[in-house]
Amino acid sequence: MDYKVQVGVQSHLEQMGPLDDRTMEDLDDECLFPSEMDAQKTQSVDPNQHISVSGSLPFNGNKMTRNGVYKSIKTVVFSNKLNLLMPFGPLAILVHKMTDSNGWVFFLSLLGITPLAERLGYATEQLAFFTGPTVGGLLNATFGNATELIISIYALKSGMKRVVQLSLLGSILSNMLLVLGCAFFCGGLVYHGKEQVFSKATAVVNSGLLLMAVMGLLFPAVLHYTHTERHVGKSELALSRFSSCVMLLAYAAYLVFQLKSQTDLYVPLGEEVNQNGENLDNNDDDEDEAPEISKWESIIWLLIMTVWISILSDYLVDTIEGASDAWDVPIAFISVILLPIIGNAAEHASAIMFAMKDKLDISLGVAIGSSTQISMFGIPFCVVIGWMMGQEMDLNFQLFETATLFITVIVVAFFLQEGTSNYFKGLMLILCYLIVAASFFVHEDPPTDDQSKQPGT
Amino acid sequence: MDYKLQVGVQSHLEMGSLEDRSMQDLHDECLHSPETDARKNQTTYSNEPLPFSDGRLPAGCNNMIGHGVYRSIKTVVFSNKLNLLMPFGPLAILVHKLTAHNGWVFSLSLLGITPLAERLGYATEQLAFYTGPTIGGLLNATFGNATELIISIYALKSGMTRVVQLSLLGSILSNMLLVLGCAFFCGGLVYHRKEQVFNKATAIVNSGLLLMAVMGLLFPAVLHYTHTERQYGKSELSLSRFSSCVMLVAYAAYLVFQLKGQNDLYAPINEENLDDDDDDDDDDDDDDDDDEAPEISKWESGIWLVILTAWISILSDYLVDTIQGASEAWDVSIAFISVILLPIIGNAAEHASAIMFAMKDKLDISLGVAIGSSTQISMFGIPFCVVIGWIMGQEMDLNFQLFETATLFITVIVVAFFLQEGTSNYFKGLMLILAYLIVAASFFAHEDPTSANEKKQP
């Protein structure tokens, strides 16, 4: 093994400069094949090479540490083709310092965040190995959409509450329509002779939660829109904060319900279900449930990824308005459509892959579970964070967005209630998403309601 | 057979001297078309299958042609009691020329269109015999609501986009609530001891499509209503046109999906799906005379199709021109006429057929007539009109205004909910009919605000 890499380890995270060629070479020669994480394997043909990393590193020998660190980096960083996008992150920072082109900075940081988001999910899974199924489920449930939450928190800090609302809404819409639709469509095409089935019970529970979230969002919006609140401006805020607490309570109860009945009726909806101790894959031969990196490594990588995502989110949020001007598309379109599609690329690919392997329950977990998580946890959480920060983030998403969410949830809940899927249903969901995207393309907030301050660059 | 008829054939369509002949013919030689039970409004006539087996006319002999034409007319025109209304068509034109009484012209042309619409459906079916199940299904899917489309295109030409929107909406509402409700109700009364069942899968696919159509209609309306469009007026139009193309693609995919899966899971839900089935897929257990033989030849079907379409177009022209006059003469809003009156009378034949099939415990066919028609109008008819308007340069969009969009939304949800169980009884039917009463009353009390009124003077 080339010791240039070991030296390069510490400086790896600052500049991916000299390692670019190494990255390619490493991928070709020593690509790890995580067997139970089919989802993240976006390249198809590499044979298994299990590098056996045992649970704990002896911290005594320096050489051992470096070796372990090297292996850790190789496992985490170089094992996924998606990580080719990683250089875009620092590149975005460079471009930002050198030029003023907001459009480019936005685009590059978006691309840079994508692999980091995926690796964050990976690190969360790995950690879940060591914490047992309960806490592991909780981890997945909380950190599953950590990227969106981090971006939202940065936007909140800049006072751009509209961007927060729109990006969270867009995440829900893209998960429910686009990701689910693509999964149904591709799965249906592969298995066009029969209808694929999924667990109706889980889908119905999730639909119920989504409807409850819509209810929570609907009341502040309608209250505001009919001018029937007691104190203009204050009422919706107070109502939103109260509703958010209620929704968080509901989400907590949902987790308890899920984890308790895990072995009974419901399949756990954590993204990569297998890590939580339940072996759902009957088809995989290499069903190793061994984690690939140690517990401490997972935690450290979790922190590293979070820090990196935070940095890039900062740039992302700062340049969103500039990008909107540069590309002449409304901020609504960027926040609702572009941001979630690219940010969710990894989840998207994994859902499609599982559907094509006839494991629709997992695809559903990825897609609908993610929507439920954002709507019942992410949005109320942001309201509470805004409350603590002193920002006036509320649940009044304005009438158009609320109506969009409402009709979308109803359409999806209806499609899911049968418990079967085929390519036509997937196609309909995708076409619905097209209509939604087109609507947001011609939609912009009226000037009186526009509350996004100028981002400080 | 009276040769006065042969002479009268050319002048038949003016219908001057043939009225008494119509009655006599119906009494004496009513043809009983077994697979089109639906349209047999009279109950007791025996079968007289005329020997049309070859389906072709020897085109050589004049006598033969005359004979064939006579038989064709007898089959098509005189076999249905509903055709008694046919004279009203030319009568409407007469009244229009003689007086300026818009109200009368409107109601007469409406009554005149009704039998023509029904015969158009019949001719389409007959043609479907010769084209095989696939194209036959497509024909039914497209021409099933040809009457509404023809009326809409004429209205578009006159720039009356609001009338187009309202009449198509009314068609959807009447099919979903009134026709379906009556079918469930009557079927439930006849079979009141057991629950009638229908194919859940088809119903759910259709409900899904209806919801998607609602989605397509909702966005332009909400966009306009919340004043959040980027370019006032232009945004909804371009969004509507884009959504219409998407909806047409979805409808095409639906047809492909239907026709491919025809033998697997889903029963074809075209109106008279019996004609398109393979012979082994026999839905009728009760009919003894289930001859799947067509009654008129292929060329005759095509010619009758064209003739009926031409007639419907002529009457539609008068209909559209006089709608505003009728609204003033009767003192009811145009919304009510377009949404409630026009579809009920225009759809009378489909209505009767759906009820009849329900009473024979063939709910799947009733559902195909009712819900299939709604799906067709919402996913094909409305986007098609938007595209036609686009081609014509008319600004027809999907913004049906908030009241109408909300009505469609709540109706689709109610119906989707009712259908999801897969069973029916008279109470469900009654509820649907009463829901329609509420809708009708709402439109009776509803009119567009003057600023949104875009109709030109006829």
CSV table of C-alpha atoms in Angstrom, one decimal, chain B residues 49 64 212 237 261 423:
chain,number,residue,atom,x,y,z
B,49,PRO,CA,-81.9,-11.3,-36.7
B,64,MET,CA,-79.3,-4.6,-53.9
B,212,MET,CA,-54.4,13.0,-11.0
B,237,LEU,CA,-51.9,29.2,-19.6
B,261,GLY,CA,-53.3,-6.3,-19.1
B,423,THR,CA,-69.3,-3.5,-3.2
